[in-house]
Coordinates of C-alpha atoms in Angstrom, one line a residue:
M1463 CA 79.7 355.9 122.9
K1464 CA 78.6 357.3 119.6
R1465 CA 80.8 354.8 117.7
Q1466 CA 79.3 351.9 119.7
S1467 CA 75.8 353.1 118.8
K1468 CA 76.7 353.3 115.2
W1469 CA 77.9 349.7 115.1
M1470 CA 74.8 348.5 117.0
L1471 CA 72.6 350.2 114.5
L1472 CA 74.5 348.6 111.6
F1473 CA 74.2 345.2 113.2
L1474 CA 70.4 345.5 113.8
S1475 CA 69.9 346.7 110.2
V1476 CA 71.8 343.6 108.8
F1477 CA 69.8 341.3 111.1
F1478 CA 66.4 342.6 110.0
C1479 CA 67.4 342.4 106.4
V1480 CA 68.4 338.8 106.7
A1481 CA 65.2 338.1 108.6
L1482 CA 63.2 339.7 106.0
I1483 CA 64.9 337.8 103.2
S1484 CA 64.5 334.5 105.1
S1485 CA 60.8 335.3 105.8
A1486 CA 60.3 336.1 102.1
Q1487 CA 61.8 332.7 101.1
E1488 CA 60.0 330.4 103.6
R1489 CA 56.6 329.5 102.5
Q1490 CA 53.9 326.9 103.1
I1491 CA 53.3 324.1 100.6
T1492 CA 50.0 322.1 100.6
G1493 CA 48.6 319.4 98.4
T1494 CA 47.1 315.9 98.0
V1495 CA 48.7 312.5 97.4
K1496 CA 46.7 310.0 95.3
D1497 CA 47.2 306.7 93.5
T1498 CA 46.8 306.1 89.8
D1499 CA 43.1 305.4 90.3
G1500 CA 42.5 308.8 91.9
N1501 CA 42.1 307.4 95.4
P1502 CA 43.5 309.6 98.2
L1503 CA 46.4 307.9 100.0
S1504 CA 46.3 308.2 103.8
N1505 CA 49.5 307.7 105.8
A1506 CA 51.6 308.4 102.8
S1507 CA 55.0 309.8 103.8
Y1508 CA 56.5 313.1 102.7
L1509 CA 60.0 314.3 103.5
I1510 CA 62.4 317.2 102.6
K1511 CA 65.2 315.5 100.9
G1512 CA 68.4 315.4 103.0
T1513 CA 66.6 316.2 106.2
Q1514 CA 64.3 314.5 108.8
T1515 CA 61.6 317.1 108.3
G1516 CA 58.3 315.7 107.0
G1517 CA 55.2 313.8 108.1
V1518 CA 52.3 311.7 106.8
T1519 CA 49.1 312.6 104.9
D1520 CA 45.7 312.6 106.7
E1521 CA 42.8 310.3 105.8
N1522 CA 42.0 312.4 102.7
G1523 CA 45.6 312.3 101.5
H1524 CA 46.3 316.0 102.4
F1525 CA 49.6 317.4 103.5
T1526 CA 51.1 320.7 104.6
I1527 CA 54.8 321.6 105.0
K1528 CA 57.0 324.7 105.2
I1529 CA 60.0 325.1 103.0
K1530 CA 62.8 327.8 102.8
S1531 CA 64.0 327.5 99.2
A1532 CA 62.6 327.1 95.8
N1533 CA 65.2 324.4 95.2
T1534 CA 63.7 322.2 98.0
V1535 CA 63.0 318.6 96.9
L1536 CA 60.2 316.7 98.5
I1537 CA 60.1 312.9 98.6
F1538 CA 56.7 311.2 98.7
S1539 CA 56.3 307.4 99.3
S1540 CA 53.7 304.8 100.3
V1541 CA 53.7 301.1 100.8
S1542 CA 53.7 299.1 97.5
L1543 CA 53.9 302.3 95.5
K1544 CA 56.9 303.9 93.7
P1545 CA 58.4 306.8 95.6
K1546 CA 58.4 310.2 93.8
E1547 CA 60.7 313.2 94.2
I1548 CA 59.4 316.7 93.3
R1549 CA 61.3 320.0 93.1
V1550 CA 59.0 322.6 94.6
G1551 CA 60.1 325.6 92.5
G1552 CA 57.5 328.4 92.7
S1553 CA 54.6 326.2 93.5
T1554 CA 52.5 326.5 96.6
E1555 CA 50.1 323.6 95.9
L1556 CA 51.1 320.1 94.7
N1557 CA 49.0 317.3 93.4
I1558 CA 51.1 314.1 93.7
V1559 CA 50.2 310.8 92.0
L1560 CA 52.2 307.7 93.1
E1561 CA 52.4 304.9 90.6
N1562 CA 52.1 301.2 91.4
A1563 CA 55.6 299.9 92.2
A1564 CA 54.8 296.8 90.1
A1565 CA 54.7 299.0 86.9
Q1566 CA 58.3 300.1 87.4
L1567 CA 60.1 297.9 89.9
G1568 CA 58.6 294.5 89.6
E1569 CA 55.2 292.9 90.5
V1570 CA 54.0 293.1 94.1
V1571 CA 52.9 289.7 95.3
I1572 CA 51.4 288.3 98.5
T1573 CA 53.8 285.9 100.2
S1574 CA 53.9 283.9 103.4
L1575 CA 51.5 285.1 106.2
G1576 CA 49.9 287.7 103.8
I1577 CA 53.1 289.8 103.5
S1578 CA 53.3 292.0 100.4
K1579 CA 56.6 292.1 98.7
Q1580 CA 58.1 293.0 95.3
N1581 CA 59.4 290.2 93.1
R1582 CA 62.8 291.9 92.8
K1583 CA 63.2 291.8 96.6
L1584 CA 62.5 288.1 96.9
G1585 CA 65.1 285.4 97.3
Y1586 CA 63.0 282.7 95.9
A1587 CA 60.7 281.9 93.0
V1588 CA 57.0 282.8 92.9
S1589 CA 54.4 282.9 90.1
T1590 CA 51.2 284.8 90.1
V1591 CA 48.0 284.0 88.1
K1592 CA 45.4 286.7 87.7
A1593 CA 41.8 286.0 88.6
D1594 CA 40.4 286.4 85.1
E1595 CA 42.6 283.6 83.8
V1596 CA 41.2 281.3 86.5
V1597 CA 37.6 282.2 85.9
R1598 CA 37.9 281.5 82.2
A1599 CA 39.0 277.9 82.9
N1600 CA 35.5 276.9 83.9
T1601 CA 36.3 274.5 86.7
V1602 CA 34.7 273.7 90.1
S1603 CA 38.0 274.3 91.9
P1604 CA 40.2 277.3 91.3
I1605 CA 43.2 275.1 91.9
T1606 CA 42.4 272.9 88.9
A1607 CA 42.4 276.1 86.7
L1608 CA 46.2 276.5 87.4
Q1609 CA 47.0 273.6 85.1
G1610 CA 49.4 274.7 82.4
K1611 CA 49.7 278.3 83.7
V1612 CA 52.6 277.9 86.2
A1613 CA 56.0 276.4 85.4
G1614 CA 57.1 273.6 87.7
V1615 CA 53.6 272.9 88.9
N1616 CA 52.0 269.5 88.1
I1617 CA 48.2 269.3 88.6
N1618 CA 46.0 266.2 88.2
V1619 CA 43.0 268.2 86.8
M1620 CA 40.3 265.6 87.1
G1621 CA 40.1 262.6 89.4
A1622 CA 38.3 259.4 88.5
S1623 CA 35.5 260.1 91.0
G1624 CA 34.0 263.0 89.0
V1625 CA 33.8 266.8 88.8
Q1626 CA 33.9 267.1 92.6
S1627 CA 37.3 265.3 92.9
S1628 CA 40.1 266.9 94.8
P1629 CA 42.8 268.3 92.5
S1630 CA 46.2 266.8 93.2
I1631 CA 48.9 269.5 93.0
M1632 CA 52.7 269.0 93.2
I1633 CA 55.3 271.8 93.0
R1634 CA 58.8 271.0 91.6
G1635 CA 58.3 267.2 91.9
A1636 CA 57.9 264.7 94.7
K1637 CA 59.8 265.2 98.0
S1638 CA 58.5 262.2 99.8
L1639 CA 57.9 258.5 98.9
R1640 CA 54.9 258.4 101.2
H1641 CA 51.5 258.8 99.6
G1642 CA 49.9 262.2 100.3
R1643 CA 53.0 263.8 101.6
N1644 CA 53.8 265.9 98.5
Q1645 CA 50.7 268.2 98.4
A1646 CA 51.2 271.9 98.5
M1647 CA 49.3 273.9 101.2
F1648 CA 46.5 276.2 100.3
V1649 CA 46.1 279.7 102.0
I1650 CA 43.0 281.8 101.5
D1651 CA 43.4 285.3 103.0
G1652 CA 45.7 283.8 105.6
M1653 CA 43.6 280.7 106.4
V1654 CA 45.1 277.3 105.7
I1655 CA 42.8 274.9 103.8
E1656 CA 43.5 271.2 103.7
N1657 CA 43.2 269.2 100.5
N1658 CA 42.1 265.6 100.4
T1659 CA 44.6 262.9 99.4
Y1660 CA 43.2 259.8 97.9
D1661 CA 44.8 256.8 96.3
A1662 CA 43.4 255.1 93.2
D1663 CA 41.0 253.0 95.2
G1664 CA 39.3 255.9 97.1
V1665 CA 35.9 257.4 96.6
D1666 CA 36.7 261.1 96.5
A1667 CA 33.8 263.4 97.3
G1668 CA 36.1 266.4 97.1
S1669 CA 37.7 268.7 99.6
Q1670 CA 36.7 272.1 100.9
L1671 CA 38.5 273.6 97.9
K1672 CA 35.4 272.9 95.7
N1673 CA 33.5 275.4 97.9
L1674 CA 35.8 278.3 96.7
N1675 CA 34.4 280.7 94.1
P1676 CA 37.0 281.9 91.6
D1677 CA 35.0 285.0 90.8
D1678 CA 35.9 286.4 94.3
Y1679 CA 39.7 286.1 93.9
E1680 CA 42.1 288.9 92.9
S1681 CA 45.1 286.7 92.3
I1682 CA 46.6 283.3 93.0
T1683 CA 50.3 283.2 93.9
V1684 CA 52.3 280.0 93.8
L1685 CA 55.2 280.0 96.3
K1686 CA 57.7 277.4 95.2
G1687 CA 59.9 275.5 97.7
A1688 CA 60.6 275.6 101.4
A1689 CA 62.4 278.9 101.3
A1690 CA 59.2 280.6 100.1
T1691 CA 57.1 279.1 102.9
S1692 CA 59.6 279.0 105.7
L1693 CA 57.3 281.0 108.0
Y1694 CA 54.7 278.2 107.7
G1695 CA 57.1 275.6 109.1
S1696 CA 56.6 272.0 108.1
R1697 CA 53.2 272.8 106.6
G1698 CA 54.9 274.7 103.8
A1699 CA 57.6 272.1 102.9
N1700 CA 56.0 271.4 99.6
G1701 CA 55.2 275.0 98.6
A1702 CA 52.0 277.0 99.0
I1703 CA 49.1 278.3 96.9
V1704 CA 48.2 281.7 98.3
I1705 CA 44.8 283.2 97.3
T1706 CA 43.8 286.8 97.9
T1707 CA 40.2 288.0 97.6
K1708 CA 38.8 291.1 95.8
K1709 CA 37.8 294.3 97.6
G1710 CA 36.2 297.6 96.7
K1711 CA 38.0 300.8 95.9
L1712 CA 37.9 304.2 97.7
N1713 CA 35.7 306.9 96.1
Q1714 CA 34.4 304.5 93.5
G1715 CA 30.7 304.9 94.0
L1716 CA 28.4 301.9 93.3
G1717 CA 29.8 299.3 90.8
I1718 CA 27.9 296.3 89.5
S1719 CA 29.6 293.3 87.9
L1720 CA 27.8 290.5 86.1
N1721 CA 29.5 287.4 84.8
S1722 CA 27.8 284.4 83.2
T1723 CA 29.4 281.3 81.7
Y1724 CA 27.9 278.3 79.8
Q1725 CA 29.9 275.4 78.5
T1726 CA 29.1 271.9 77.2
E1727 CA 31.3 268.9 77.1
N1728 CA 30.9 265.9 74.8
I1729 CA 32.6 262.6 75.1
Y1730 CA 34.8 262.6 72.0
K1731 CA 37.4 259.9 72.1
N1732 CA 38.5 257.1 74.3
G1733 CA 41.8 257.5 76.2
V1734 CA 43.1 254.2 74.9
P1735 CA 42.3 253.2 71.2
L1736 CA 39.8 250.3 70.9
Q1737 CA 39.9 247.8 68.1
N1738 CA 36.8 247.1 66.0
I1739 CA 37.8 243.9 64.2
Y1740 CA 37.2 241.1 66.7
G1741 CA 34.0 240.6 68.6
R1742 CA 32.8 238.8 71.7
G1743 CA 34.7 235.8 72.9
F1744 CA 36.8 234.6 75.9
P1745 CA 40.1 232.8 75.1
Y1746 CA 39.7 230.2 77.9
Q1747 CA 36.1 229.2 76.9
R1748 CA 35.9 227.6 73.4
E1749 CA 38.6 230.1 72.3
G1750 CA 35.8 232.5 71.5
N1751 CA 34.0 230.3 69.1
F1752 CA 30.2 230.2 68.8
L1753 CA 28.1 227.3 69.9
P1754 CA 26.2 225.3 67.3
D1755 CA 23.1 227.4 68.0
G1756 CA 25.1 230.6 67.4
T1757 CA 25.3 231.8 71.0
Q1758 CA 28.1 233.0 73.2
I1759 CA 26.0 233.6 76.2
N1760 CA 28.8 232.8 78.7
T1761 CA 31.6 234.7 77.2
S1762 CA 32.9 238.3 77.4
N1763 CA 35.8 240.3 76.2
S1764 CA 36.7 240.6 72.5
Y1765 CA 38.8 237.6 71.8
G1766 CA 36.3 236.0 69.4
P1767 CA 36.3 235.7 65.6
K1768 CA 36.3 238.6 63.2
M1769 CA 33.0 240.5 63.1
D1770 CA 31.3 239.7 59.8
G1771 CA 27.8 240.9 60.2
S1772 CA 26.2 237.5 60.5
L1773 CA 23.2 237.2 62.8
H1774 CA 23.5 235.8 66.3
P1775 CA 21.4 235.9 69.5
A1776 CA 21.9 239.1 71.6
E1777 CA 23.6 238.8 75.0
Y1778 CA 20.8 240.6 76.8
D1779 CA 18.0 238.8 74.9
P1780 CA 18.7 235.3 73.4
T1781 CA 15.4 235.5 71.5
K1782 CA 16.6 238.5 69.5
M1783 CA 18.9 238.1 66.5
I1784 CA 21.3 240.9 65.9
P1785 CA 24.3 241.4 63.5
Y1786 CA 27.7 240.4 64.7
S1787 CA 29.1 243.8 63.8
P1788 CA 31.3 246.4 65.6
M1789 CA 29.7 249.0 67.8
P1790 CA 32.5 251.6 67.9
D1791 CA 30.8 254.0 70.3
N1792 CA 29.1 251.5 72.6
W1793 CA 31.3 252.6 75.5
K1794 CA 29.8 256.1 75.5
T1795 CA 26.6 254.6 77.0
F1796 CA 28.5 254.7 80.4
Y1797 CA 28.9 258.5 80.1
Q1798 CA 26.8 261.6 79.7
Q1799 CA 27.2 265.0 78.2
G1800 CA 28.9 267.5 80.5
R1801 CA 27.5 271.0 81.2
Y1802 CA 29.0 273.9 83.1
I1803 CA 26.9 276.9 84.1
N1804 CA 28.1 279.7 86.4
N1805 CA 26.5 283.0 87.2
N1806 CA 28.0 285.7 89.4
V1807 CA 26.9 289.1 90.4
A1808 CA 28.9 291.5 92.5
L1809 CA 28.3 295.0 94.1
S1810 CA 31.3 297.0 95.1
G1811 CA 32.2 300.6 95.9
G1812 CA 33.6 302.9 98.6
G1813 CA 33.7 306.3 100.1
D1814 CA 36.6 308.4 101.5
K1815 CA 37.3 306.1 104.4
F1816 CA 35.7 302.7 103.6
T1817 CA 35.2 300.1 100.8
Y1818 CA 32.8 297.2 100.4
R1819 CA 32.2 294.3 98.0
L1820 CA 29.3 291.8 98.1
S1821 CA 29.0 288.9 95.6
Y1822 CA 26.8 285.9 94.9
S1823 CA 27.6 283.0 92.7
N1824 CA 25.5 280.1 91.5
L1825 CA 27.3 277.1 89.9
N1826 CA 25.7 274.0 88.2
N1827 CA 28.3 271.6 86.8
N1828 CA 27.2 268.2 85.4
G1829 CA 30.2 265.9 84.9
T1830 CA 30.7 263.4 82.1
L1831 CA 30.3 260.5 84.5
P1832 CA 26.6 259.5 84.6
N1833 CA 24.4 261.2 87.2
N1834 CA 27.5 263.1 88.6
K1835 CA 27.2 266.8 89.3
V1836 CA 28.1 269.7 91.6
E1837 CA 25.7 272.5 92.6
R1838 CA 27.0 275.5 94.6
N1839 CA 25.6 278.7 96.0
S1840 CA 28.3 281.0 97.5
F1841 CA 28.3 284.4 99.1
D1842 CA 31.3 286.7 99.7
F1843 CA 31.5 290.0 101.6
R1844 CA 34.6 292.1 102.3
T1845 CA 34.9 295.6 103.7
T1846 CA 37.8 297.9 104.7
G1847 CA 37.7 301.1 106.6
Q1848 CA 39.8 303.8 108.2
L1849 CA 38.5 304.1 111.7
S1850 CA 40.8 307.0 112.7
K1851 CA 44.2 308.5 111.8
V1852 CA 45.8 305.5 113.4
F1853 CA 43.4 302.5 113.2
S1854 CA 42.0 300.7 110.1
I1855 CA 40.1 297.5 109.7
D1856 CA 39.7 294.8 107.0
A1857 CA 37.0 292.1 107.4
C1858 CA 35.8 289.3 105.1
A1859 CA 33.4 286.4 105.2
S1860 CA 32.8 283.7 102.5
Y1861 CA 29.9 281.2 102.9
A1862 CA 29.1 278.4 100.5
M1863 CA 26.5 275.7 100.3
T1864 CA 27.5 272.9 98.0
D1865 CA 25.8 269.6 96.9
A1866 CA 28.0 267.0 95.3
L1867 CA 26.1 264.1 93.7
N1868 CA 27.4 260.6 93.1
P1869 CA 31.1 260.5 93.5
Y1870 CA 32.5 257.3 91.9
G1871 CA 34.9 254.7 93.1
Q1872 CA 36.8 253.4 90.1
G1873 CA 39.7 251.6 91.8
R1874 CA 40.7 248.0 91.6
F1875 CA 38.4 247.0 94.5
F1876 CA 35.3 248.4 92.7
W1877 CA 35.3 246.5 89.5
P1878 CA 32.7 243.9 90.6
G1879 CA 30.2 246.5 91.9
G1880 CA 29.5 248.4 88.6
Q1881 CA 31.4 251.6 89.5
N1882 CA 34.6 251.0 87.5
L1883 CA 33.6 252.3 84.1
G1884 CA 37.1 252.0 82.8
F1885 CA 37.1 248.3 83.6
M1886 CA 33.9 247.9 81.7
T1887 CA 35.2 249.8 78.7
Y1888 CA 38.6 248.2 78.3
Y1889 CA 38.0 244.7 79.6
A1890 CA 34.5 243.3 80.1
V1891 CA 32.2 244.6 77.3
P1892 CA 32.7 243.1 73.9
R1893 CA 33.1 245.5 70.9
N1894 CA 29.9 244.2 69.3
T1895 CA 27.6 244.7 72.3
D1896 CA 24.7 247.1 71.9
L1897 CA 24.8 248.6 75.4
A1898 CA 22.2 251.3 74.7
T1899 CA 19.5 248.7 74.0
W1900 CA 20.8 246.6 76.9
R1901 CA 20.2 249.5 79.3
E1902 CA 16.6 249.8 78.2
N1903 CA 15.9 246.1 78.9
Y1904 CA 18.0 245.0 81.9
R1905 CA 15.0 245.0 84.3
N1906 CA 11.9 242.8 84.2
P1907 CA 8.5 244.3 83.9
D1908 CA 8.1 244.1 87.7
G1909 CA 11.3 246.2 88.2
S1910 CA 13.6 243.3 89.2
M1911 CA 16.9 243.0 87.5
K1912 CA 17.2 240.1 84.9
N1913 CA 19.5 237.2 85.6
Y1914 CA 21.5 236.3 82.5
G1915 CA 23.1 233.2 83.9
Y1916 CA 26.6 234.6 83.6
G1917 CA 28.1 236.2 86.6
L1918 CA 30.0 238.9 84.7
W1919 CA 26.9 240.2 83.0
N1920 CA 25.0 240.3 86.4
S1921 CA 27.8 241.7 88.5
Q1922 CA 29.2 244.1 85.9
V1923 CA 26.8 245.3 83.2
N1924 CA 23.6 245.0 85.2
A1925 CA 25.3 246.4 88.3
T1926 CA 26.7 249.3 86.3
F1927 CA 23.3 250.3 84.9
N1928 CA 21.8 249.9 88.4
R1929 CA 24.5 252.2 89.8
I1930 CA 23.8 254.8 87.2
D1931 CA 20.0 254.7 87.4
N1932 CA 19.1 253.8 90.9
V1933 CA 21.9 254.9 93.3
N1934 CA 22.1 258.4 94.6
N1935 CA 24.9 259.4 97.0
T1936 CA 24.8 263.1 97.9
N1937 CA 27.1 265.3 100.0
H1938 CA 25.5 268.4 101.4
E1939 CA 28.3 270.8 102.5
K1940 CA 28.4 274.2 104.3
S1941 CA 31.6 276.1 104.4
L1942 CA 32.4 279.4 106.2
L1943 CA 35.7 281.2 106.0
A1944 CA 35.9 284.5 108.0
N1945 CA 38.7 286.8 109.0
V1946 CA 39.1 290.3 110.5
M1947 CA 42.3 292.4 110.8
L1948 CA 42.8 295.5 112.9
K1949 CA 45.8 297.6 112.0
A1950 CA 47.5 300.5 113.8
Q1951 CA 49.7 302.9 111.7
L1952 CA 51.8 304.4 114.5
N1953 CA 53.7 306.7 112.2
S1954 CA 55.0 306.6 108.6
W1955 CA 57.3 303.6 109.2
I1956 CA 55.8 301.5 112.0
D1957 CA 52.6 299.6 112.0
L1958 CA 51.0 296.9 114.2
S1959 CA 48.3 294.4 113.2
A1960 CA 46.3 291.6 114.7
K1961 CA 44.4 289.2 112.5
V1962 CA 41.9 286.4 113.3
N1963 CA 40.9 283.7 110.8
L1964 CA 38.1 281.1 111.4
N1965 CA 37.1 278.1 109.3
N1966 CA 34.0 276.0 109.8
Y1967 CA 33.2 273.1 107.6
K1968 CA 30.1 270.9 107.9
I1969 CA 29.2 267.8 105.7
F1970 CA 26.0 265.9 105.7
Y1971 CA 25.7 262.9 103.4
E1972 CA 22.7 260.8 102.3
N1973 CA 23.0 257.5 100.4
K1974 CA 20.0 256.0 98.6
E1975 CA 20.0 252.8 96.7
R1976 CA 17.0 251.2 95.0
G1977 CA 16.8 247.4 95.4
S1978 CA 17.3 244.9 92.6
G1979 CA 14.2 242.9 93.6
A1980 CA 10.6 243.2 92.4
F1981 CA 9.2 246.7 92.7
G1982 CA 12.6 247.9 94.1
S1983 CA 12.7 245.7 97.1
G1984 CA 16.0 245.4 98.9
G1985 CA 18.3 248.4 98.6
S1986 CA 19.6 250.5 101.4
Y1987 CA 19.5 254.0 103.0
G1988 CA 22.2 255.7 105.0
V1989 CA 23.0 259.1 106.5
G1990 CA 26.0 260.6 108.3
G1991 CA 28.4 263.5 108.3
N1992 CA 31.1 265.3 110.1
Y1993 CA 31.9 268.8 111.4
S1994 CA 35.3 270.4 111.8
S1995 CA 36.7 273.8 112.6
S1996 CA 40.1 275.5 112.7
Y1997 CA 41.5 278.9 113.7
N1998 CA 44.5 281.1 113.0
Y1999 CA 45.7 284.1 115.0
L2000 CA 48.4 286.3 113.6
F2001 CA 50.0 289.3 115.4
S2002 CA 52.6 291.4 113.6
A2003 CA 54.9 294.4 114.3
H2004 CA 56.4 295.9 111.1
A2005 CA 59.0 298.7 110.6
V2006 CA 60.4 299.9 107.3
R2007 CA 63.0 302.7 106.9
K2008 CA 65.5 303.9 104.3
A2009 CA 69.1 304.4 105.3
F2010 CA 72.4 305.5 103.8
N2011 CA 70.9 308.3 101.7
D2012 CA 68.0 306.1 100.6
N2013 CA 70.3 303.4 99.2
L2014 CA 69.3 300.8 101.7
D2015 CA 65.8 299.5 102.6
V2016 CA 65.5 298.2 106.2
D2017 CA 62.4 296.0 106.7
I2018 CA 61.9 294.4 110.1
R2019 CA 58.9 292.2 111.1
L2020 CA 58.1 290.5 114.4
I2021 CA 55.4 287.9 114.0
N2022 CA 53.6 285.6 116.4
E2023 CA 51.1 283.0 115.0
L2024 CA 48.8 280.7 116.8
Y2025 CA 46.8 278.1 114.9
G2026 CA 45.0 274.9 115.7
N2027 CA 41.8 272.7 115.2
G2028 CA 38.6 272.8 117.1
Q2029 CA 36.5 269.8 118.0
I2030 CA 35.8 267.3 115.2
E2031 CA 32.6 265.3 115.1
N2032 CA 31.7 262.3 113.0
Y2033 CA 28.5 260.3 112.9
G2034 CA 26.6 257.9 110.6
A2035 CA 23.9 255.2 110.4
R2036 CA 22.5 252.9 107.7
T2037 CA 20.0 250.1 107.2
D2038 CA 21.0 246.5 107.8
G2039 CA 19.4 243.9 105.5
G2040 CA 17.6 246.2 103.0
L2041 CA 14.5 248.3 103.1
I2042 CA 11.2 246.9 104.4
V2043 CA 9.2 249.3 102.1
P2044 CA 10.7 249.6 98.6
N2045 CA 12.5 252.9 97.9

């Protein structure tokens, strides 16, 4: 009995010693997890290496965990950030900073349906252009600013209709012989925007893309090929241009950003060289020779004799004698000096659980085509917030009011109406014609247009000047893009989200034309417009885990998307037979 008591006492002594030693080694570790900007990371994962013991940080980035050994290694990770391993040692408090994964493992880009991925994990080609590169390009559309910045992307930077023209963009060449079937799709924060497709004969007043403000964009990602846009179905067969907007940062306080740009454009050189040796003359009428009185009133083109400076009657005024000499820059009369002015102001900031950004931009862009311009006022607001430990929200709205003045139609069907400035430059106007003086004198004192007795002068030169001076076609546009996303972070590796995108686009046009008769009699007036809307609903379940001792990333997504168009309205009316009261 005494021997059994002795062994029992020895057993208890050893047990308590082990317990005391274990108790002495187990201790509590606390700390905070932040990003490189000093922002606390909520829902960041922490784990004891080699075990399933761990958790996620709270909304302030705080964590607490108990360890049993100084040799314990903790693993910290968060979405789009590089994981970090820390050996605890003798520490009781740790301050962890997770670096952007792009700095070490390849750039993080936004791909199909707003999914964030690293370049190294993609099975297809993408290119990303930062917002500051787009802003510096000084263009109405941010898409036009991509010219020359992305390999394999061909962009027609300026249409013949003016500064409001829709940019034509083609990625990796044509895939269809049908006109308009090779355009890439455009996605702004998950909303698909349609681009106009015009042939050479269309009058392009521009698409909704000209209502986008480059100052509000964080980046533009070009997804190349069908593999990159497989989630978009047939819409993404020609690739996609994915735009993400800026947002505020946590714990930033109030930040103010001002950006102002002024640029002028001068018509410098003709696209096709023009000769300055031979003057007015038409090969099928007297072979370009002068009549005995020195006139060539019924001839055009430049198939006449060499210009020698001799005096001859002017086309626009037979009573005025002018030298038969070259006018090298007479074609510049059909154009104007371009001017680009853009001012943007933005307020941004954030607290522990929310961020905000509000911006306003004013654009005034005069094109080099006469009386052609775009004026735009745009507003953008975006906010993010952590509603609870589980739920977070991201909401954004962009509203723009745009006026596009005088889009031109310079196709083959427009050459008799005075809109085709290229036809006038290369074909109709002789190299010795003083167009600047002609423009000052093409109307009679009562305001009616002069009749020069030659159809080409009346239907081309006079009509061109009348188009420049007395026709105003204006598109008044209102564009609203809005989206809201609710996300639930169920644990460190599962999240659910629901996102709604809405697009409302309204156009009202007004066409005014002063008549060619006395005191402006004749002419026309017309109004019209259209309204369209579209929607996009996206529901997603996402799970990401590491397996096989962290050597394999498992990323699973279940996605359901619903999209469609709302009701479309079109209307219009115009005068028939001219205006009763001039103007």
